[in-house]
Short mmCIF file of C-alpha atoms in Angstrom, two decimals:
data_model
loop_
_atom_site.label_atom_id
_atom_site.label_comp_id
_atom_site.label_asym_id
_atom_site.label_seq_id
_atom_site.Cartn_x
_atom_site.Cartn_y
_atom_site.Cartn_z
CA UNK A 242 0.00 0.00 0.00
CA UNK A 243 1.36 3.41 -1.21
CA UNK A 244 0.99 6.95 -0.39
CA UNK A 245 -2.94 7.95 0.01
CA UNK A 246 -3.72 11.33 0.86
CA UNK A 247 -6.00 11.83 3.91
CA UNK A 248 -9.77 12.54 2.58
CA UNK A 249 -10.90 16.18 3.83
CA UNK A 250 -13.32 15.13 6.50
CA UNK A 251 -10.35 12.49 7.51
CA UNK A 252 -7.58 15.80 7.71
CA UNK A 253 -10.64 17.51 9.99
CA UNK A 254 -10.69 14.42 12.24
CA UNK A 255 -7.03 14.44 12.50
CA UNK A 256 -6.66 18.26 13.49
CA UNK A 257 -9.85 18.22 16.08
CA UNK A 258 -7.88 16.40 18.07
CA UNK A 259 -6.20 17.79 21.79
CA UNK A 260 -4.85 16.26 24.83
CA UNK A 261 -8.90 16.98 26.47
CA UNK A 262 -10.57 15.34 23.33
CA UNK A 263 -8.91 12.39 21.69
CA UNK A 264 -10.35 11.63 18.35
CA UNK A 265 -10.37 7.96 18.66
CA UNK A 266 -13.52 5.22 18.48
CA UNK A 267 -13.72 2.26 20.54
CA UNK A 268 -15.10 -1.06 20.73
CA UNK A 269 -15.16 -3.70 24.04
CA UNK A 270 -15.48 -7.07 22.56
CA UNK A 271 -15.79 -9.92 25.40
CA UNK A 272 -15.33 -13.11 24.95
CA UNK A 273 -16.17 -16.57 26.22
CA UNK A 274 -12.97 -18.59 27.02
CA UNK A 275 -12.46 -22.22 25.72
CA UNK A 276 -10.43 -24.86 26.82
CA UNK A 277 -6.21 -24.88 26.30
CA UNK A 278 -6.25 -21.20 24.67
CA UNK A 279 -4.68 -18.73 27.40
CA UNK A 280 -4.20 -14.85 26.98
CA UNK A 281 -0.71 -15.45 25.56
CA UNK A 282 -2.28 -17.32 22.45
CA UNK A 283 -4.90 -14.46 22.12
CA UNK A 284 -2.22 -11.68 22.24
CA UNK A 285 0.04 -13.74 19.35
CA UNK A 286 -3.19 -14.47 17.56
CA UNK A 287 -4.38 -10.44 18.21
CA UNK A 288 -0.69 -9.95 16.95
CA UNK A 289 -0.28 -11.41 14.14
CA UNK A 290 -3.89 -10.89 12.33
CA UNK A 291 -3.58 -6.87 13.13
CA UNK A 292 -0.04 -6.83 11.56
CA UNK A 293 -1.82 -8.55 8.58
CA UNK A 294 -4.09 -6.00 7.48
CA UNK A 295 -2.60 -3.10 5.71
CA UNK A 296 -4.49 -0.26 6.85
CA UNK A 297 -2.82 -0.54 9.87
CA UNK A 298 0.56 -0.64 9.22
CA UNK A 299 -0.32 3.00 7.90
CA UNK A 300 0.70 6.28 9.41
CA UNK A 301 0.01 10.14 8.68
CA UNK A 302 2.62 12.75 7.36
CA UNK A 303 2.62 15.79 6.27
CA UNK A 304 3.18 16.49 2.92
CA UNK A 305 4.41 19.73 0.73
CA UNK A 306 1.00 19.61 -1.58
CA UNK A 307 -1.83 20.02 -1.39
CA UNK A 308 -0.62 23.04 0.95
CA UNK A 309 -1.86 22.13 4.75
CA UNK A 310 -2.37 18.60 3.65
CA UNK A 311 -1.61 14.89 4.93
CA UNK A 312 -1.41 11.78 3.40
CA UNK A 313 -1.37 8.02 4.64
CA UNK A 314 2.01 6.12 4.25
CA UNK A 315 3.64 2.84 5.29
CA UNK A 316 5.21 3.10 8.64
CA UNK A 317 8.76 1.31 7.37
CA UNK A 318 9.23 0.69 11.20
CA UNK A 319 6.42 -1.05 12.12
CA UNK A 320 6.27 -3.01 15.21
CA UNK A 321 2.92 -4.70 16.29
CA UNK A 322 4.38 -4.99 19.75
CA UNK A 323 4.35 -1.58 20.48
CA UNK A 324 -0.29 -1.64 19.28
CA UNK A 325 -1.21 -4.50 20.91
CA UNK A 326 -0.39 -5.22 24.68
CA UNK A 327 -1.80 -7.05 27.68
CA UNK A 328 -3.60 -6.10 30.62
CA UNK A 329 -3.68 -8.29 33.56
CA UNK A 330 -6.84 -6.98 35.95
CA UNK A 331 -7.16 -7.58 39.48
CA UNK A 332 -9.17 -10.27 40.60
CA UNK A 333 -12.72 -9.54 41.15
CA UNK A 334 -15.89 -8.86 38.94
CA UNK A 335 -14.26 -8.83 35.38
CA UNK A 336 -16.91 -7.16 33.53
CA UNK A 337 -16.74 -3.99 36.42
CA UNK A 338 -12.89 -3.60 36.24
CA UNK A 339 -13.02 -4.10 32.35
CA UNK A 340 -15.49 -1.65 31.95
CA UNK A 341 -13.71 0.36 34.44
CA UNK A 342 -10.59 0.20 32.90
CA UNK A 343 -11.51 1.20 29.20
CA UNK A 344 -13.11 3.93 30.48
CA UNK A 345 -9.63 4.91 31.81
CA UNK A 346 -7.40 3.95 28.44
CA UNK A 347 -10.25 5.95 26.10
CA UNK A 348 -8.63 8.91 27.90
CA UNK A 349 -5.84 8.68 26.57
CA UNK A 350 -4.69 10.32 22.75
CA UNK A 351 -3.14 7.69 20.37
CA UNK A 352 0.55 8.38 19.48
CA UNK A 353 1.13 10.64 16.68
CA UNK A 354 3.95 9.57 14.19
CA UNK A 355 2.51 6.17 14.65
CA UNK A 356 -0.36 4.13 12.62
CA UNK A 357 -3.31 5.60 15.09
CA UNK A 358 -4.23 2.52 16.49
CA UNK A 359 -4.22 0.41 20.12
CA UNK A 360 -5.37 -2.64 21.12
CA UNK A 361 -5.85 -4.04 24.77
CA UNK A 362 -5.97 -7.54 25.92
CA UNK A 363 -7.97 -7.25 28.85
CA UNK A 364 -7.61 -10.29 31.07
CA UNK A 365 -7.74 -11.68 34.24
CA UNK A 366 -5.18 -13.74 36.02
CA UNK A 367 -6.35 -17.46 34.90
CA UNK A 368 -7.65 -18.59 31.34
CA UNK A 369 -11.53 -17.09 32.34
CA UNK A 370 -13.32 -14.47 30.20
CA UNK A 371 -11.44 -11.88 28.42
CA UNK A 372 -11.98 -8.62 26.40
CA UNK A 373 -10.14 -6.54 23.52
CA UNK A 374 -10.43 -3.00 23.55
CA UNK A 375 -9.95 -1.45 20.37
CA UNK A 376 -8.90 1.82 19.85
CA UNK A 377 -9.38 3.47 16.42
CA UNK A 378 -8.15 6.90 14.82
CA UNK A 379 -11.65 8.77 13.64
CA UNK A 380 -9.12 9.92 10.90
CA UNK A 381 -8.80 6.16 10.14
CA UNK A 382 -12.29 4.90 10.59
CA UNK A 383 -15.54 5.56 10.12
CA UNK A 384 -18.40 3.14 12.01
CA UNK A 385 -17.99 1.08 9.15
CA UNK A 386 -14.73 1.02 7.85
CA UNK A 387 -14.25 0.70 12.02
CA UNK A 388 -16.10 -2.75 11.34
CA UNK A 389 -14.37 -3.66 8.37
CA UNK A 390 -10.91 -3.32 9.66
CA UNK A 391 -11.52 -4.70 13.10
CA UNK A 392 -13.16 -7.94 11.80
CA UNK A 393 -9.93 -8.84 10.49
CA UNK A 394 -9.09 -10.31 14.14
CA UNK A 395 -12.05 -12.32 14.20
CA UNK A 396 -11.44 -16.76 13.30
CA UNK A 397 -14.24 -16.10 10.24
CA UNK A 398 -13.31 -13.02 8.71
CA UNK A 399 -9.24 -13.69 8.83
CA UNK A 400 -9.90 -17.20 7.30
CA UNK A 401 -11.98 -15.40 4.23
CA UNK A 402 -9.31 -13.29 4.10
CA UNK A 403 -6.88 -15.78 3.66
CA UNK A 404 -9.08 -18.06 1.20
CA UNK A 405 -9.61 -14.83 -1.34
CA UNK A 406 -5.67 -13.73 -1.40
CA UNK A 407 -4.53 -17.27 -2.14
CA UNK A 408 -7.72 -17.07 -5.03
CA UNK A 409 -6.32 -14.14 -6.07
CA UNK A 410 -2.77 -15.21 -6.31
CA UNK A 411 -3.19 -17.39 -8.90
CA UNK A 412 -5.21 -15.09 -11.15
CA UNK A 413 -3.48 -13.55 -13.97
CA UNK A 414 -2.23 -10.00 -13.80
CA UNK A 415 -3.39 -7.91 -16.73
CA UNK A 416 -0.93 -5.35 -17.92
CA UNK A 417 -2.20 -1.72 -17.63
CA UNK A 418 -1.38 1.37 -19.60
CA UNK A 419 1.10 3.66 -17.97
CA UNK A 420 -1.15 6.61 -17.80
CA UNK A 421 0.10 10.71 -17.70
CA UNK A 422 0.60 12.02 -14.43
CA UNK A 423 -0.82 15.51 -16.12
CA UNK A 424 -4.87 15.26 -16.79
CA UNK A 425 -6.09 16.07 -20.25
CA UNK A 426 -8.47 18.81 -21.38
CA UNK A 427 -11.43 16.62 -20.32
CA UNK A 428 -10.10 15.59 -17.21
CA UNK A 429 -9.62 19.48 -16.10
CA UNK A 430 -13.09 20.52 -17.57
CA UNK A 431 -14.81 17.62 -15.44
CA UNK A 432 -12.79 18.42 -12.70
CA UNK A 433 -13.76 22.30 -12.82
CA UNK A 434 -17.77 21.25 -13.00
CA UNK A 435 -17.22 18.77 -10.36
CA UNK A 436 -15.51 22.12 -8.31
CA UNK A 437 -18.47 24.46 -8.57
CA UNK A 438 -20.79 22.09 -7.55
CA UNK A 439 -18.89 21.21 -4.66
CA UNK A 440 -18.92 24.89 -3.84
CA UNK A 441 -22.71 25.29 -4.67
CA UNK A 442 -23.32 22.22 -2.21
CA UNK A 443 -21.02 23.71 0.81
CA UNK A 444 -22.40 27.35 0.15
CA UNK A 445 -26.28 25.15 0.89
CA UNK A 446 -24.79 23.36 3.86
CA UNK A 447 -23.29 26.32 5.21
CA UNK A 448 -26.52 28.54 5.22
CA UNK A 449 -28.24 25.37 7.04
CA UNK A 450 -25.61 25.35 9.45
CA UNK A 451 -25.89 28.72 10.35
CA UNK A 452 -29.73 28.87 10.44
CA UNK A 453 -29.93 26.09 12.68
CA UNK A 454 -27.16 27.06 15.35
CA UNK A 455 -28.59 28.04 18.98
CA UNK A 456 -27.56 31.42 20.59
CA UNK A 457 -29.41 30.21 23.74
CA UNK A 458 -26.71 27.00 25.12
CA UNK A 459 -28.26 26.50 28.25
CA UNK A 460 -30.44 23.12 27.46
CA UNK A 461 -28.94 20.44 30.28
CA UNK A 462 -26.79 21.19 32.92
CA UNK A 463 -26.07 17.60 32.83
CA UNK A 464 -25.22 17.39 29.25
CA UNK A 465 -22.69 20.74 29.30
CA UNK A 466 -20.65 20.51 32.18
CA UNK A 467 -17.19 22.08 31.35
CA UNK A 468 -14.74 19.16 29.91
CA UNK A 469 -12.27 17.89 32.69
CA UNK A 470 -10.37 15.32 29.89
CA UNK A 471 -11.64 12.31 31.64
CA UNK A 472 -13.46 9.39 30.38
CA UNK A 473 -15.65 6.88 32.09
CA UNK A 474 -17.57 4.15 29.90
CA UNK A 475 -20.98 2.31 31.11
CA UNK A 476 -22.90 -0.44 29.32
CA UNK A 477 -26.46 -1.34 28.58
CA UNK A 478 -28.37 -4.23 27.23
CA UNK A 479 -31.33 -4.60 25.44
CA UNK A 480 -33.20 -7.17 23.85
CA UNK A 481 -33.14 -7.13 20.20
CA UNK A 482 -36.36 -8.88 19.91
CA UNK A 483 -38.25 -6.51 22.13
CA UNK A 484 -37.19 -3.49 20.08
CA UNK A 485 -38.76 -5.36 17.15
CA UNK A 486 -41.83 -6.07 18.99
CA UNK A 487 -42.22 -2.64 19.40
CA UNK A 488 -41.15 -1.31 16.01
CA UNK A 489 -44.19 -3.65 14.73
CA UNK A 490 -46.40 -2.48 16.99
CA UNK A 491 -45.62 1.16 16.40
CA UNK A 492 -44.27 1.35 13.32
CA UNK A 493 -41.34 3.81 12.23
CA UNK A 494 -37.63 1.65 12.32
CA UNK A 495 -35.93 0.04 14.83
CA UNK A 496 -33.40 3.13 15.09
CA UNK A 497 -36.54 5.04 16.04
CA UNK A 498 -37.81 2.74 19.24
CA UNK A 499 -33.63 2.95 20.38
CA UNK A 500 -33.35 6.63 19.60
CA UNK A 501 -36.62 7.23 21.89
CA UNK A 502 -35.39 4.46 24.78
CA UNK A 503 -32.20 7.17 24.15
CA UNK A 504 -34.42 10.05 24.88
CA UNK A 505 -36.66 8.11 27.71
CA UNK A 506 -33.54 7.15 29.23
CA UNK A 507 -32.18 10.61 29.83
CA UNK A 508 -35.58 11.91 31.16
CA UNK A 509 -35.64 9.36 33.86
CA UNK A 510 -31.74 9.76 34.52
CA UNK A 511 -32.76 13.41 34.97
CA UNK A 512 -35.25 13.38 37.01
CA UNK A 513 -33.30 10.63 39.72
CA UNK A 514 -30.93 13.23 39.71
CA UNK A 515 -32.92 16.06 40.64
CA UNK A 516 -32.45 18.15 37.71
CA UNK A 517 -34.37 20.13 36.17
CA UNK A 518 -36.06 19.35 32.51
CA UNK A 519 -34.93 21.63 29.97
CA UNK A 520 -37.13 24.00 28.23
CA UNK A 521 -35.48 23.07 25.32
CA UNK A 522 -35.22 19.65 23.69
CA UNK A 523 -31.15 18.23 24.15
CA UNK A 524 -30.47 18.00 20.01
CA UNK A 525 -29.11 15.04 19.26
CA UNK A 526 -26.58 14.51 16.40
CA UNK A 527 -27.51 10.90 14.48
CA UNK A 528 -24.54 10.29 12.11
CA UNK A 529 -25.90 8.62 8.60
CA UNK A 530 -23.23 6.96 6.44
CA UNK A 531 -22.89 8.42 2.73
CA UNK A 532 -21.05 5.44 1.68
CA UNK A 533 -22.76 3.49 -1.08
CA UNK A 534 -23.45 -0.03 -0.82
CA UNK A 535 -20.87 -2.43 -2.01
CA UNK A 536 -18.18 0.63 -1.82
CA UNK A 537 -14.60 0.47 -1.04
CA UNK A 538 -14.09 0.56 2.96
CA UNK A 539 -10.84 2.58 1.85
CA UNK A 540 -11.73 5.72 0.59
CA UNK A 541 -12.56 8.04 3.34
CA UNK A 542 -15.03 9.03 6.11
CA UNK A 543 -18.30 9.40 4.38
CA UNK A 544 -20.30 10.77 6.91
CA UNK A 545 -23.43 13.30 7.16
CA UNK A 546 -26.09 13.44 9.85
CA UNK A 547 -29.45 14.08 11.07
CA UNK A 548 -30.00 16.47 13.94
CA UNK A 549 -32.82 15.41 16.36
CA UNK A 550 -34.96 16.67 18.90
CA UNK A 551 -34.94 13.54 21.81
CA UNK A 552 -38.15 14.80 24.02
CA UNK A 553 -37.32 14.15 27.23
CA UNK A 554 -39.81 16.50 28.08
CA UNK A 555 -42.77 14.31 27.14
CA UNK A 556 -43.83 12.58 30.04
CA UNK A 557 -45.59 9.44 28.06
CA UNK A 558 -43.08 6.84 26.90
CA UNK A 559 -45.33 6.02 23.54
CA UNK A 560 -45.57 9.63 22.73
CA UNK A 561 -42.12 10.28 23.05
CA UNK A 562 -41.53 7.79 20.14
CA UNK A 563 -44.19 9.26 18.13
CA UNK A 564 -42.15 11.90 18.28
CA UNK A 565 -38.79 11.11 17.67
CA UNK A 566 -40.80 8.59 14.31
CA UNK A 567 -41.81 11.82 13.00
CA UNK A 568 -39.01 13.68 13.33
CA UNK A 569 -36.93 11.29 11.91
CA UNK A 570 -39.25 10.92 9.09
CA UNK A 571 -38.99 14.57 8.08
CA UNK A 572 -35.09 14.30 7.88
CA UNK A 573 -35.37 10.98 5.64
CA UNK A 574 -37.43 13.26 3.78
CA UNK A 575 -35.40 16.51 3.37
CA UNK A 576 -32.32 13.59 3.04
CA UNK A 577 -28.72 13.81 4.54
CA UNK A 578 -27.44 16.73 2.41
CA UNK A 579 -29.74 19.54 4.49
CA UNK A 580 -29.91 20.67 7.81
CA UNK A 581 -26.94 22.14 10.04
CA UNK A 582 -26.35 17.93 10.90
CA UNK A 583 -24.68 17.77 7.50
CA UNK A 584 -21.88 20.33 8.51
CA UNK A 585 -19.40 16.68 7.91
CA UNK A 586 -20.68 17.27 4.23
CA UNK A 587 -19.35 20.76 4.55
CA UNK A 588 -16.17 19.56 5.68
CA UNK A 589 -15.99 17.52 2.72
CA UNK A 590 -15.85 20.23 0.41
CA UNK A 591 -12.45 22.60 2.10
CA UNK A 592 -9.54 22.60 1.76
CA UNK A 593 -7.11 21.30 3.80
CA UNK A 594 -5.13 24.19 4.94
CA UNK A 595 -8.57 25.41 6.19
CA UNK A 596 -8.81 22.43 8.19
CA UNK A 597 -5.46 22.71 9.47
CA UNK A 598 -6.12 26.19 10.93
CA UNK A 599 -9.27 26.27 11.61
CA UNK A 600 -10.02 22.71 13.50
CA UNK A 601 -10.07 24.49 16.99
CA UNK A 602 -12.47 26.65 16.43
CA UNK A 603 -14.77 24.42 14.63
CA UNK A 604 -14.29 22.18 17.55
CA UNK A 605 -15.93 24.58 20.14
CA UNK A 606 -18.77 25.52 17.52
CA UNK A 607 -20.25 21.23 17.61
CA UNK A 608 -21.73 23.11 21.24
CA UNK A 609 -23.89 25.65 19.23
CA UNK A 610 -25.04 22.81 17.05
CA UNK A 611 -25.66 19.47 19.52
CA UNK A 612 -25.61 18.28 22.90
CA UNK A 613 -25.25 14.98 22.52
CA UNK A 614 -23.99 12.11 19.70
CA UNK A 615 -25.96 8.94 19.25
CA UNK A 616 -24.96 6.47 16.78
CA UNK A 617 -25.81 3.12 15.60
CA UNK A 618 -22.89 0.95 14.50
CA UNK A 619 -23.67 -2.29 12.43
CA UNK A 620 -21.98 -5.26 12.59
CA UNK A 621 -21.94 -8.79 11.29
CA UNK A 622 -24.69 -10.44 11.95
CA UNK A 623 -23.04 -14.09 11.49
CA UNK A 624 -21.00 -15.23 15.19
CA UNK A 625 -17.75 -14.61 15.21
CA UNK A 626 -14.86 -16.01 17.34
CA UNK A 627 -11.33 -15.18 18.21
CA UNK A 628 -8.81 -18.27 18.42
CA UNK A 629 -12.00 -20.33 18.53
CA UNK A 630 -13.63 -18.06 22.45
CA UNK A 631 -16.73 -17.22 20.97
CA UNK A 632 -17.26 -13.42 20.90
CA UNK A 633 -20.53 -12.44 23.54
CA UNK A 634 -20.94 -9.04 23.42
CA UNK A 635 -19.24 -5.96 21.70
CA UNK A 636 -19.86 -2.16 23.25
CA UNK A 637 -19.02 0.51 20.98
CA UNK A 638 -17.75 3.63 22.21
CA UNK A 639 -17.63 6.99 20.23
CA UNK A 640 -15.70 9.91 20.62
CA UNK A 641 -16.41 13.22 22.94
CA UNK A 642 -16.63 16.51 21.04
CA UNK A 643 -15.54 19.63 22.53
CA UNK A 644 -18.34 21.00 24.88
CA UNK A 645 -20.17 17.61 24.95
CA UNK A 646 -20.00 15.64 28.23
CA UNK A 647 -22.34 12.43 26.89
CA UNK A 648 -21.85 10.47 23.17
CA UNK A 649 -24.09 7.07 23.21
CA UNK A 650 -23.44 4.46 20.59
CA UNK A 651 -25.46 1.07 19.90
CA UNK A 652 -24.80 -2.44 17.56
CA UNK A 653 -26.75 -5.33 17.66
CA UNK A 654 -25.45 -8.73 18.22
CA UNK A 655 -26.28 -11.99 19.12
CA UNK A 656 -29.86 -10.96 19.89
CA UNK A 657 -28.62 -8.41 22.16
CA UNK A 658 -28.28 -4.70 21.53
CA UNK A 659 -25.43 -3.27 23.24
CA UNK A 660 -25.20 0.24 24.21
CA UNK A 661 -21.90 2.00 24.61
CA UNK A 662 -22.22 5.11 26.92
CA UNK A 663 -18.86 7.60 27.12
CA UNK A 664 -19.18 10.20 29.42
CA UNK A 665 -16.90 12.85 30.81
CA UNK A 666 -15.78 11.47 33.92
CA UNK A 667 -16.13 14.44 36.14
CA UNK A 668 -19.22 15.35 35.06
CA UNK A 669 -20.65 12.57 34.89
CA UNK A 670 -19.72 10.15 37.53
CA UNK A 671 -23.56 8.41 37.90
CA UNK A 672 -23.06 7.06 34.27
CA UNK A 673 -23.69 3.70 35.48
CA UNK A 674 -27.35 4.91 36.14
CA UNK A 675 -28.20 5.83 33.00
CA UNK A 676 -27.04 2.87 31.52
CA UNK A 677 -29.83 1.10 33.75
CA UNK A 678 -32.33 3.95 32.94
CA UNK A 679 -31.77 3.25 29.13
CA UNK A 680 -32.99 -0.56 29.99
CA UNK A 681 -35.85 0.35 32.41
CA UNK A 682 -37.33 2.65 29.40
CA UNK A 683 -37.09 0.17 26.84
CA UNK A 684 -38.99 -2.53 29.77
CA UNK A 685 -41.81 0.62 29.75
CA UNK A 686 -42.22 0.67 25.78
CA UNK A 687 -42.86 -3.32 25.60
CA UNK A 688 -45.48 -2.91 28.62
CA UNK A 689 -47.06 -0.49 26.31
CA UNK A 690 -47.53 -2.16 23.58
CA UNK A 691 -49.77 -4.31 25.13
CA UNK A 692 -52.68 -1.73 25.28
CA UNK A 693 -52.63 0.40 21.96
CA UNK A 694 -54.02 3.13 21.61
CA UNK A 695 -54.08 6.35 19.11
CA UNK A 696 -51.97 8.91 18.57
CA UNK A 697 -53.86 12.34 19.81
CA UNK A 698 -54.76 14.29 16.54
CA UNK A 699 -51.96 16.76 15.97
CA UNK A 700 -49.75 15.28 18.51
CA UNK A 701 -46.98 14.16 16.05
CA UNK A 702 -46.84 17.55 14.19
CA UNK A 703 -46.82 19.11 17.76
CA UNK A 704 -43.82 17.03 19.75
CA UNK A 705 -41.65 16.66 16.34
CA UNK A 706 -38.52 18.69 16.57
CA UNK A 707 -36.13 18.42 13.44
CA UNK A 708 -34.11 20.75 11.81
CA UNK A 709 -34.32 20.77 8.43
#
C-alpha cells in the first residue's frame, strides 16, 4: 500500500484532536474462554492478524501539496508490539474492572507519528473471560470502515481473508497502460464542474448550518458541564427482539424505538438526579453513512447526519416515540445533504489548509449545534470467534466533542443490543445509572404495547422537533 492522501473530513478528524478530546472510536469485545487457549495465544493471535491487514501498518505525514495537507504512508518501522499489549486486571468482577478500565485507556490520545491505532488484551489472572479493547483513529475509521478493519481479528473473517488472497494469487495480472501524471483537457473541464458544484453544495450546507445554530446553550446542565479530559464508559443491554416487537407495533424503524429508549432514558436519569427538565429539547446529532453499498471501505469518512430533537420533556413513553418517528421521518425526507447535521458534508468540500487552521475553532462551535452524539454501528450479523472463544458481546464507544460531556453508541449482536455510553468522567460520575435507565425505558415501551391506543390528533406535528 502506497501513499494515500488523507480525505478532507479524515484531515478535519485528524486536526480536532487535543490532549482533552482524543479523536479515537472504541469497541469492548468480550469473549467466552475455551479450553487450552490462554491470553498469551490471544495476544500472538491479536498480533499477528492486526499486523496482517494493511491499513494498519499506515501512518500520517505531512506532505508539501496540497498546501496544509496529509497523506497516509507505510510506517517502514512497524512493530505490532508496540499496538497490541496485555492487561492483567485484578481479581474480582471482570466485567466492572473491564469496563472500568476502558473507560480509563479511552482517555488517553493515540501516538502521533505512529499508525493511530491500540489494542488491549484485557484479562484476568487465569484462562476465564477476556476482552479486547480497540482503539481506532476517527481519521482512520468511520463506524464502518471501524467494522471492516476490526473484523480482520475475528477466526471467520481472517480465514476469508486468507481463502480470497490465495484465489487471487493465482489469477493472472493484466498489464495496464502507464497513464500521464498531467490530466487532459477533459479531465480538467470535469474536474472544474465537479468544483463548482462542490462549492454550490457547501455554500447550501453552510446557510443550514448557520440557520440552525442556537444562541441560547443553556439546554442540560447535565449534558454541558465544562470538559475535565476524563473518560468513564458504562454499558447497557437490550433485547433485540423486544425493540422489534415494538417497532411492529408502532411502526417507524428500529433506530426510532432505540433513539426514543435514548431520549426516555435521559428523562428518567434526569429526574433521579434532581435536575431540572430543559425548556429546550437536548439536540441530538444521528450520524448517517454516505457510503454506497458495495463501496470500497478505503476511501474516506463518508459521513453526514441528522439532527434530532430527543423529548425528554414528554412525560408518556409512547408519545415520546411518536415523536422522535416523526421527526426522523422529516429528515429521511429533506435527506442527509440539508440541515446544520450535514456540517461533515461541509467539511468535505475545504480545503485542507482550512482544516489545518481552523479545527479548533470548529471544535468549540459542535456546542452551538448538539448536545449529545448517538450512533448506531452495524456489525456482522453471522457469530464470530477469536482463536475459537466465541465473541458475547461488543460495546461501541464513540468519541467526545468539545463541549459535549455524553456520546451514546449502539450495535446489535447476538440478539442483544449493546449500548456503549462515554461520558466525561467528572461530570458525569452516575453514568452507570443511566445505563440502567436506558434498559428500564425500553422494559416501559414493551409494557405499552400491550394496550394500543391512538396517537392524539396533531400530537406528532406538535412534539416533532427536526431541523431541516
Amino acid at each position: 500500500m502506497g501513499t494515500e492522501l488523507l480525505a478532507p473530513l479524515d484531515l478535519a478528524f485528524w486536526h480536532l484532536e487535543s490532549d482533552a478530546h482524543p479523536m479515537h472510536l472504541g469497541a469492548l469485545a468480550v469473549f467466552s474462554p475455551v479450553p487450552g487457549v490462554g491470553p498469551d495465544d490471544i495476544l500472538d493471535l491479536l498480533g499477528a492478524r492486526a499486523a496482517a491487514i494493511p491499513r494498519l501498518r499506515m501512518r500520517v505525514r505531512d506532505v508539501l501539496l496540497p498546501v496544509g495537507g496529509s497523506a497516509w504512508s507505510a510506517h517502514k518501522e512497524f512493530d505490532v508490539h508496540r499496538h497490541v499489549v496485555r492487561v492483567v486486571l485484578d481479581e474480582g468482577d471482570f466485567m466492572a474492572g473491564a469496563t472500568r478500565l476502558a473507560g480509563e485507556l479511552m482517555e488517553q490520545p493515540l501516538e502521533r507519528g505512529l499508525p493511530p491505532w491500540q489494542m488491549y488484551l484485557l484479562s484476568g489472572a487465569d484462562d476465564g473471560q477476556f476482552a479486547v479493547l480497540v482503539k481506532l483513529h476517527h481519521a482512520l475509521a468511520d463506524g464502518m470502515r471501524a467494522v471492516a478493519i476490526g473484523a480482520g481479528i475475528f477466526d471467520q473473517i481472517a480465514a476469508a481473508a486468507g481463502a480470497a488472497a490465495g484465489r487471487g494469487a493465482v489469477r493472472r495480472r493484466v498489464p495496464v497502460p502507464p497513464r500521464s501524471w498531467m490530466p487532459g483537457p477533459r479531465q480538467v473541464a470535469g474536474m472544474a464542474l465537479d468544483r463548482i458544484g462542490e462549492v454550490g453544495r457547501a455554500l447550501g450546507v453552510g446557510a443550514s448550518v448557520v440557520r440552525n445554530s442556537r444562541l441560547d446553550l443553556h439546554v442540560s446542565s447535565a449534558l454541558t458541564a465544562g470538559s475535565s479530559g476524563t473518560r468513564r464508559l458504562a454499558t447497557a443491554e437490550l433485547d433485540a427482539d423486544v425493540v422489534q416487537d415494538v417497532r411492529r407495533s408502532e411502526g417507524g424503524t428500529a433506530n426510532d424505538v432505540l433513539l426514543a429508549v435514548v431520549a426516555g432514558g435521559l428523562r428518567r436519569w434526569m429526574l433521579e438526579r434532581g435536575d431540572e427538565l430543559p425548556g429546550a429539547d437536548p439536540r441530538a446529532l444521528v450520524p448517517v453513512s454516505r457510503r454506497r453499498p458495495r463501496a470500497t471501505a478505503n476511501n474516506g469518512n463518508r459521513l453526514s447526519a441528522y439532527l434530532l430533537g430527543l423529548p425528554v420533556g414528554e412525560p408518556d413513553a409512547r408519545a415520546r416515540l411518536w415523536a422522535v418517528r416523526t421527526a426522523m421521518d422529516r429528515n429521511k425526507a429533506a435527506g442527509p445533504m440539508r440541515g446544520a447535521g450535514a456540517v461533515a458534508v461541509l467539511a468535505d468540500q475545504l480545503p485542507p489548509l482550512v482544516h489545518r487552521f481552523g479545527a479548533p475553532l470548529a471544535g468549540s462551535a459542535a456546542r452551538i449545534l448538539f448536545d449529545v452524539l448517538v450512533t448506531s454501528v452495524p456489525l456482522p450479523r453471522s457469530a464470530l470467534s477469536l482463536g475459537g472463544c466465541p465473541l458475547s458481546a461488543v460495546y461501541p464507544m464513540a468519541p467526545l466533542a468539545r463541549g459535549q460531556a455524553l456520546a451514546v453508541a449502539l450495535s446489535t449482536y447476538g440478539g442483544r443490543v449493546q449500548v456503549g455510553l462515554v461520558a466525561d468522567g467528572k461530570a458525569l460520575p452516575d453514568l452507570d445509572r443511566l445505563a440502567s435507565a436506558i434498559e428500564e425505558e425500553l422494559a416501559e415501551l414493551r409494557s405499552l404495547i400491550t394496550s394500543p391506543v391512538a396517537a392524539p390528533e396533531g400530537l406528532l406535528d406538535r412534539k416533532a422537533t427536526v431541523t431541516a
